[in-house]
């Protein structure tokens, strides 16, 4: 099985620093078209993202989950099914 792994911040959306609300989320130009093209070649699209803002206490996993659900809905509206979203909520200095 083929897969296209995408980071979220800086690849799917503009990296504006610890984005955790849909109002602050800006999809990058071409991301939907690129994902649709990958799907036509048999690739499943997967998102892998470091969310150290959770570990830093800037937002919680519930806020991340809510934003992710919104993002997935936007992808579906653009004809793209995301096969999975995986994240790391830690910060490097966490014990």
mmCIF file of N, CA and C in Angstrom:
data_model
loop_
_atom_site.group_PDB
_atom_site.id
_atom_site.type_symbol
_atom_site.label_atom_id
_atom_site.label_comp_id
_atom_site.label_asym_id
_atom_site.label_seq_id
_atom_site.Cartn_x
_atom_site.Cartn_y
_atom_site.Cartn_z
ATOM 1 N N UNK A 1 0.839 -1.173 0.000
ATOM 2 C CA UNK A 1 0.000 0.000 0.000
ATOM 3 C C UNK A 1 0.890 1.245 0.000
ATOM 4 N N UNK A 2 0.541 2.201 -0.806
ATOM 5 C CA UNK A 2 1.293 3.457 -0.893
ATOM 6 C C UNK A 2 0.664 4.502 0.010
ATOM 7 N N UNK A 3 1.520 5.361 0.568
ATOM 8 C CA UNK A 3 1.015 6.434 1.421
ATOM 9 C C UNK A 3 1.839 7.695 1.216
ATOM 10 N N UNK A 4 1.158 8.816 1.297
ATOM 11 C CA UNK A 4 1.785 10.127 1.280
ATOM 12 C C UNK A 4 1.648 10.684 2.690
ATOM 13 N N UNK A 5 2.781 10.860 3.376
ATOM 14 C CA UNK A 5 2.777 11.394 4.728
ATOM 15 C C UNK A 5 3.039 12.896 4.665
ATOM 16 N N UNK A 6 2.147 13.661 5.276
ATOM 17 C CA UNK A 6 2.282 15.110 5.299
ATOM 18 C C UNK A 6 2.359 15.608 6.732
ATOM 19 N N UNK A 7 3.278 16.511 6.977
ATOM 20 C CA UNK A 7 3.271 17.258 8.230
ATOM 21 C C UNK A 7 2.113 18.240 8.139
ATOM 22 N N UNK A 8 1.609 18.704 9.251
ATOM 23 C CA UNK A 8 0.506 19.653 9.212
ATOM 24 C C UNK A 8 1.035 21.073 9.068
ATOM 25 N N UNK A 9 1.653 21.596 10.120
ATOM 26 C CA UNK A 9 2.067 22.998 10.147
ATOM 27 C C UNK A 9 3.228 23.239 9.195
ATOM 28 N N UNK A 10 3.000 24.086 8.216
ATOM 29 C CA UNK A 10 4.020 24.402 7.238
ATOM 30 C C UNK A 10 3.906 23.604 5.950
ATOM 31 N N UNK A 11 3.086 22.559 5.947
ATOM 32 C CA UNK A 11 2.869 21.760 4.745
ATOM 33 C C UNK A 11 1.395 21.839 4.321
ATOM 34 N N UNK A 12 0.499 21.554 5.249
ATOM 35 C CA UNK A 12 -0.936 21.657 4.976
ATOM 36 C C UNK A 12 -1.416 23.085 5.212
ATOM 37 N N UNK A 13 -0.961 23.669 6.299
ATOM 38 C CA UNK A 13 -1.382 25.033 6.651
ATOM 39 C C UNK A 13 -0.169 25.907 6.913
ATOM 40 N N UNK A 14 -0.392 27.203 6.857
ATOM 41 C CA UNK A 14 0.672 28.157 7.178
ATOM 42 C C UNK A 14 1.066 27.970 8.638
ATOM 43 N N UNK A 15 2.363 27.908 8.887
ATOM 44 C CA UNK A 15 2.857 27.717 10.252
ATOM 45 C C UNK A 15 2.899 29.077 10.940
ATOM 46 N N UNK A 16 1.816 29.391 11.627
ATOM 47 C CA UNK A 16 1.682 30.671 12.308
ATOM 48 C C UNK A 16 1.993 30.557 13.794
ATOM 49 N N UNK A 17 2.441 29.392 14.216
ATOM 50 C CA UNK A 17 2.820 29.193 15.608
ATOM 51 C C UNK A 17 1.685 28.710 16.479
ATOM 52 N N UNK A 18 1.709 27.432 16.802
ATOM 53 C CA UNK A 18 0.773 26.808 17.744
ATOM 54 C C UNK A 18 -0.687 27.010 17.350
ATOM 55 N N UNK A 19 -0.984 26.786 16.097
ATOM 56 C CA UNK A 19 -2.352 26.928 15.592
ATOM 57 C C UNK A 19 -3.232 25.872 16.248
ATOM 58 N N UNK A 20 -4.318 26.319 16.891
ATOM 59 C CA UNK A 20 -5.229 25.375 17.541
ATOM 60 C C UNK A 20 -6.692 25.772 17.406
ATOM 61 N N UNK A 21 -6.976 26.763 16.560
ATOM 62 C CA UNK A 21 -8.357 27.196 16.283
ATOM 63 C C UNK A 21 -8.537 27.318 14.778
ATOM 64 N N UNK A 22 -9.715 26.960 14.308
ATOM 65 C CA UNK A 22 -9.978 27.025 12.869
ATOM 66 C C UNK A 22 -9.867 28.451 12.337
ATOM 67 N N UNK A 23 -10.161 29.436 13.145
ATOM 68 C CA UNK A 23 -10.068 30.837 12.710
ATOM 69 C C UNK A 23 -8.633 31.231 12.357
ATOM 70 N N UNK A 24 -7.659 30.522 12.903
ATOM 71 C CA UNK A 24 -6.243 30.823 12.664
ATOM 72 C C UNK A 24 -5.598 29.888 11.648
ATOM 73 N N UNK A 25 -6.362 28.965 11.102
ATOM 74 C CA UNK A 25 -5.848 27.923 10.213
ATOM 75 C C UNK A 25 -5.945 28.408 8.772
ATOM 76 N N UNK A 26 -4.816 28.474 8.078
ATOM 77 C CA UNK A 26 -4.781 28.906 6.684
ATOM 78 C C UNK A 26 -4.203 27.778 5.825
ATOM 79 N N UNK A 27 -5.066 27.147 5.030
ATOM 80 C CA UNK A 27 -4.584 26.095 4.132
ATOM 81 C C UNK A 27 -3.613 26.700 3.129
ATOM 82 N N UNK A 28 -2.543 25.988 2.848
ATOM 83 C CA UNK A 28 -1.577 26.455 1.860
ATOM 84 C C UNK A 28 -2.101 26.194 0.456
ATOM 85 N N UNK A 29 -1.775 27.082 -0.473
ATOM 86 C CA UNK A 29 -2.237 26.906 -1.848
ATOM 87 C C UNK A 29 -1.757 25.570 -2.426
ATOM 88 N N UNK A 30 -2.661 24.884 -3.101
ATOM 89 C CA UNK A 30 -2.317 23.653 -3.800
ATOM 90 C C UNK A 30 -2.394 22.383 -2.976
ATOM 91 N N UNK A 31 -2.616 22.489 -1.676
ATOM 92 C CA UNK A 31 -2.585 21.282 -0.842
ATOM 93 C C UNK A 31 -3.705 20.311 -1.207
ATOM 94 N N UNK A 32 -4.899 20.819 -1.485
ATOM 95 C CA UNK A 32 -6.003 19.922 -1.837
ATOM 96 C C UNK A 32 -5.744 19.262 -3.189
ATOM 97 N N UNK A 33 -5.289 20.038 -4.158
ATOM 98 C CA UNK A 33 -5.004 19.486 -5.494
ATOM 99 C C UNK A 33 -3.906 18.437 -5.421
ATOM 100 N N UNK A 34 -2.881 18.695 -4.636
ATOM 101 C CA UNK A 34 -1.783 17.727 -4.501
ATOM 102 C C UNK A 34 -2.282 16.423 -3.885
ATOM 103 N N UNK A 35 -3.135 16.524 -2.893
ATOM 104 C CA UNK A 35 -3.663 15.322 -2.243
ATOM 105 C C UNK A 35 -4.601 14.558 -3.169
ATOM 106 N N UNK A 36 -5.421 15.277 -3.941
ATOM 107 C CA UNK A 36 -6.280 14.599 -4.918
ATOM 108 C C UNK A 36 -5.429 13.878 -5.959
ATOM 109 N N UNK A 37 -4.367 14.528 -6.409
ATOM 110 C CA UNK A 37 -3.473 13.906 -7.398
ATOM 111 C C UNK A 37 -2.835 12.648 -6.823
ATOM 112 N N UNK A 38 -2.378 12.722 -5.586
ATOM 113 C CA UNK A 38 -1.773 11.545 -4.951
ATOM 114 C C UNK A 38 -2.778 10.396 -4.888
ATOM 115 N N UNK A 39 -4.017 10.702 -4.563
ATOM 116 C CA UNK A 39 -5.053 9.670 -4.474
ATOM 117 C C UNK A 39 -5.294 9.009 -5.832
ATOM 118 N N UNK A 40 -5.210 9.785 -6.908
ATOM 119 C CA UNK A 40 -5.426 9.199 -8.238
ATOM 120 C C UNK A 40 -4.325 8.201 -8.590
ATOM 121 N N UNK A 41 -3.169 8.330 -7.956
ATOM 122 C CA UNK A 41 -2.064 7.391 -8.175
ATOM 123 C C UNK A 41 -2.037 6.277 -7.132
ATOM 124 N N UNK A 42 -3.105 6.178 -6.342
ATOM 125 C CA UNK A 42 -3.226 5.086 -5.392
ATOM 126 C C UNK A 42 -2.602 5.333 -4.030
ATOM 127 N N UNK A 43 -2.266 6.568 -3.720
ATOM 128 C CA UNK A 43 -1.684 6.891 -2.416
ATOM 129 C C UNK A 43 -2.771 7.233 -1.412
ATOM 130 N N UNK A 44 -2.606 6.734 -0.208
ATOM 131 C CA UNK A 44 -3.439 7.161 0.915
ATOM 132 C C UNK A 44 -2.736 8.341 1.560
ATOM 133 N N UNK A 45 -3.497 9.334 1.967
ATOM 134 C CA UNK A 45 -2.919 10.537 2.564
ATOM 135 C C UNK A 45 -3.002 10.420 4.087
ATOM 136 N N UNK A 46 -1.845 10.617 4.726
ATOM 137 C CA UNK A 46 -1.730 10.502 6.179
ATOM 138 C C UNK A 46 -1.076 11.780 6.703
ATOM 139 N N UNK A 47 -1.578 12.267 7.834
ATOM 140 C CA UNK A 47 -1.003 13.450 8.472
ATOM 141 C C UNK A 47 -0.251 13.013 9.722
ATOM 142 N N UNK A 48 0.987 13.472 9.847
ATOM 143 C CA UNK A 48 1.804 13.235 11.043
ATOM 144 C C UNK A 48 2.289 14.593 11.508
ATOM 145 N N UNK A 49 2.060 14.907 12.777
ATOM 146 C CA UNK A 49 2.352 16.260 13.232
ATOM 147 C C UNK A 49 2.830 16.298 14.677
ATOM 148 N N UNK A 50 3.818 17.124 14.923
ATOM 149 C CA UNK A 50 4.276 17.390 16.280
ATOM 150 C C UNK A 50 3.438 18.541 16.820
ATOM 151 N N UNK A 51 2.822 18.352 17.949
ATOM 152 C CA UNK A 51 1.987 19.395 18.552
ATOM 153 C C UNK A 51 2.512 19.721 19.949
ATOM 154 N N UNK A 52 3.707 20.293 19.978
ATOM 155 C CA UNK A 52 4.337 20.611 21.263
ATOM 156 C C UNK A 52 3.582 21.679 22.033
ATOM 157 N N UNK A 53 2.664 22.387 21.379
ATOM 158 C CA UNK A 53 1.827 23.355 22.096
ATOM 159 C C UNK A 53 1.002 22.690 23.178
ATOM 160 N N UNK A 54 0.667 21.417 22.994
ATOM 161 C CA UNK A 54 -0.047 20.669 24.032
ATOM 162 C C UNK A 54 0.883 20.467 25.218
ATOM 163 N N UNK A 55 2.092 19.996 24.959
ATOM 164 C CA UNK A 55 3.067 19.782 26.025
ATOM 165 C C UNK A 55 3.470 21.070 26.721
ATOM 166 N N UNK A 56 3.418 22.180 26.007
ATOM 167 C CA UNK A 56 3.754 23.484 26.589
ATOM 168 C C UNK A 56 2.592 24.079 27.376
ATOM 169 N N UNK A 57 1.421 23.449 27.283
ATOM 170 C CA UNK A 57 0.249 23.948 27.996
ATOM 171 C C UNK A 57 -0.458 25.096 27.289
ATOM 172 N N UNK A 58 -0.190 25.296 25.997
ATOM 173 C CA UNK A 58 -0.818 26.386 25.256
ATOM 174 C C UNK A 58 -2.233 26.039 24.812
ATOM 175 N N UNK A 59 -2.502 24.760 24.634
ATOM 176 C CA UNK A 59 -3.836 24.259 24.326
ATOM 177 C C UNK A 59 -3.855 22.787 24.712
ATOM 178 N N UNK A 60 -5.044 22.203 24.736
ATOM 179 C CA UNK A 60 -5.145 20.807 25.182
ATOM 180 C C UNK A 60 -5.496 19.884 24.003
ATOM 181 N N UNK A 61 -5.505 18.587 24.291
ATOM 182 C CA UNK A 61 -5.783 17.605 23.245
ATOM 183 C C UNK A 61 -7.201 17.753 22.707
ATOM 184 N N UNK A 62 -8.135 18.221 23.529
ATOM 185 C CA UNK A 62 -9.507 18.427 23.056
ATOM 186 C C UNK A 62 -9.539 19.504 21.972
ATOM 187 N N UNK A 63 -8.788 20.576 22.161
ATOM 188 C CA UNK A 63 -8.723 21.642 21.146
ATOM 189 C C UNK A 63 -8.085 21.115 19.868
ATOM 190 N N UNK A 64 -7.031 20.302 20.007
ATOM 191 C CA UNK A 64 -6.397 19.696 18.844
ATOM 192 C C UNK A 64 -7.387 18.792 18.112
ATOM 193 N N UNK A 65 -8.135 17.981 18.844
ATOM 194 C CA UNK A 65 -9.103 17.062 18.243
ATOM 195 C C UNK A 65 -10.202 17.828 17.507
ATOM 196 N N UNK A 66 -10.651 18.915 18.094
ATOM 197 C CA UNK A 66 -11.694 19.723 17.460
ATOM 198 C C UNK A 66 -11.184 20.338 16.154
ATOM 199 N N UNK A 67 -9.971 20.894 16.184
ATOM 200 C CA UNK A 67 -9.398 21.470 14.974
ATOM 201 C C UNK A 67 -9.160 20.386 13.923
ATOM 202 N N UNK A 68 -8.701 19.222 14.345
ATOM 203 C CA UNK A 68 -8.460 18.124 13.409
ATOM 204 C C UNK A 68 -9.751 17.688 12.740
ATOM 205 N N UNK A 69 -10.834 17.572 13.488
ATOM 206 C CA UNK A 69 -12.126 17.191 12.913
ATOM 207 C C UNK A 69 -12.557 18.223 11.867
ATOM 208 N N UNK A 70 -12.380 19.492 12.178
ATOM 209 C CA UNK A 70 -12.710 20.562 11.236
ATOM 210 C C UNK A 70 -11.852 20.443 9.968
ATOM 211 N N UNK A 71 -10.550 20.219 10.146
ATOM 212 C CA UNK A 71 -9.636 20.086 9.020
ATOM 213 C C UNK A 71 -10.037 18.904 8.133
ATOM 214 N N UNK A 72 -10.371 17.780 8.740
ATOM 215 C CA UNK A 72 -10.774 16.594 7.984
ATOM 216 C C UNK A 72 -12.056 16.854 7.197
ATOM 217 N N UNK A 73 -12.983 17.588 7.795
ATOM 218 C CA UNK A 73 -14.211 17.959 7.085
ATOM 219 C C UNK A 73 -13.896 18.812 5.864
ATOM 220 N N UNK A 74 -12.967 19.741 6.001
ATOM 221 C CA UNK A 74 -12.570 20.588 4.873
ATOM 222 C C UNK A 74 -11.930 19.750 3.770
ATOM 223 N N UNK A 75 -11.088 18.799 4.149
ATOM 224 C CA UNK A 75 -10.493 17.912 3.147
ATOM 225 C C UNK A 75 -11.581 17.117 2.424
ATOM 226 N N UNK A 76 -12.530 16.555 3.175
ATOM 227 C CA UNK A 76 -13.610 15.784 2.550
ATOM 228 C C UNK A 76 -14.401 16.654 1.573
ATOM 229 N N UNK A 77 -14.669 17.903 1.959
ATOM 230 C CA UNK A 77 -15.400 18.825 1.084
ATOM 231 C C UNK A 77 -14.633 19.089 -0.207
ATOM 232 N N UNK A 78 -13.316 18.925 -0.158
ATOM 233 C CA UNK A 78 -12.462 19.116 -1.340
ATOM 234 C C UNK A 78 -12.186 17.801 -2.070
ATOM 235 N N UNK A 79 -12.867 16.722 -1.650
ATOM 236 C CA UNK A 79 -12.726 15.442 -2.334
ATOM 237 C C UNK A 79 -11.529 14.622 -1.905
ATOM 238 N N UNK A 80 -11.021 14.892 -0.704
ATOM 239 C CA UNK A 80 -9.847 14.174 -0.201
ATOM 240 C C UNK A 80 -10.215 13.480 1.112
ATOM 241 N N UNK A 81 -9.948 12.192 1.170
ATOM 242 C CA UNK A 81 -10.142 11.441 2.413
ATOM 243 C C UNK A 81 -8.775 11.238 3.055
ATOM 244 N N UNK A 82 -8.624 11.699 4.280
ATOM 245 C CA UNK A 82 -7.382 11.514 5.021
ATOM 246 C C UNK A 82 -7.465 10.159 5.727
ATOM 247 N N UNK A 83 -6.489 9.304 5.488
ATOM 248 C CA UNK A 83 -6.506 7.945 6.031
ATOM 249 C C UNK A 83 -6.234 7.912 7.531
ATOM 250 N N UNK A 84 -5.510 8.893 8.047
ATOM 251 C CA UNK A 84 -5.205 8.916 9.474
ATOM 252 C C UNK A 84 -4.454 10.166 9.847
ATOM 253 N N UNK A 85 -4.587 10.537 11.113
ATOM 254 C CA UNK A 85 -3.853 11.670 11.674
ATOM 255 C C UNK A 85 -3.154 11.169 12.930
ATOM 256 N N UNK A 86 -1.848 11.353 12.977
ATOM 257 C CA UNK A 86 -1.032 10.913 14.115
ATOM 258 C C UNK A 86 -0.274 12.113 14.631
ATOM 259 N N UNK A 87 -0.217 12.236 15.962
ATOM 260 C CA UNK A 87 0.440 13.408 16.544
ATOM 261 C C UNK A 87 1.225 13.049 17.787
ATOM 262 N N UNK A 88 2.198 13.883 18.063
ATOM 263 C CA UNK A 88 2.999 13.770 19.271
ATOM 264 C C UNK A 88 2.743 15.031 20.091
ATOM 265 N N UNK A 89 2.134 14.898 21.270
ATOM 266 C CA UNK A 89 1.775 16.075 22.065
ATOM 267 C C UNK A 89 2.863 16.539 23.026
ATOM 268 N N UNK A 90 4.025 15.939 22.969
ATOM 269 C CA UNK A 90 5.040 16.258 23.973
ATOM 270 C C UNK A 90 5.918 17.421 23.551
ATOM 271 N N UNK A 91 6.598 17.953 24.539
ATOM 272 C CA UNK A 91 7.601 18.991 24.338
ATOM 273 C C UNK A 91 8.926 18.380 24.749
ATOM 274 N N UNK A 92 10.019 18.713 24.059
ATOM 275 C CA UNK A 92 11.302 18.073 24.342
ATOM 276 C C UNK A 92 11.793 18.168 25.793
ATOM 277 N N UNK A 93 11.354 19.168 26.533
ATOM 278 C CA UNK A 93 11.827 19.302 27.911
ATOM 279 C C UNK A 93 10.890 18.658 28.921
ATOM 280 N N UNK A 94 9.819 18.012 28.449
ATOM 281 C CA UNK A 94 8.919 17.322 29.378
ATOM 282 C C UNK A 94 9.614 16.112 29.977
ATOM 283 N N UNK A 95 9.306 15.833 31.205
ATOM 284 C CA UNK A 95 9.871 14.646 31.873
ATOM 285 C C UNK A 95 9.129 13.408 31.486
#
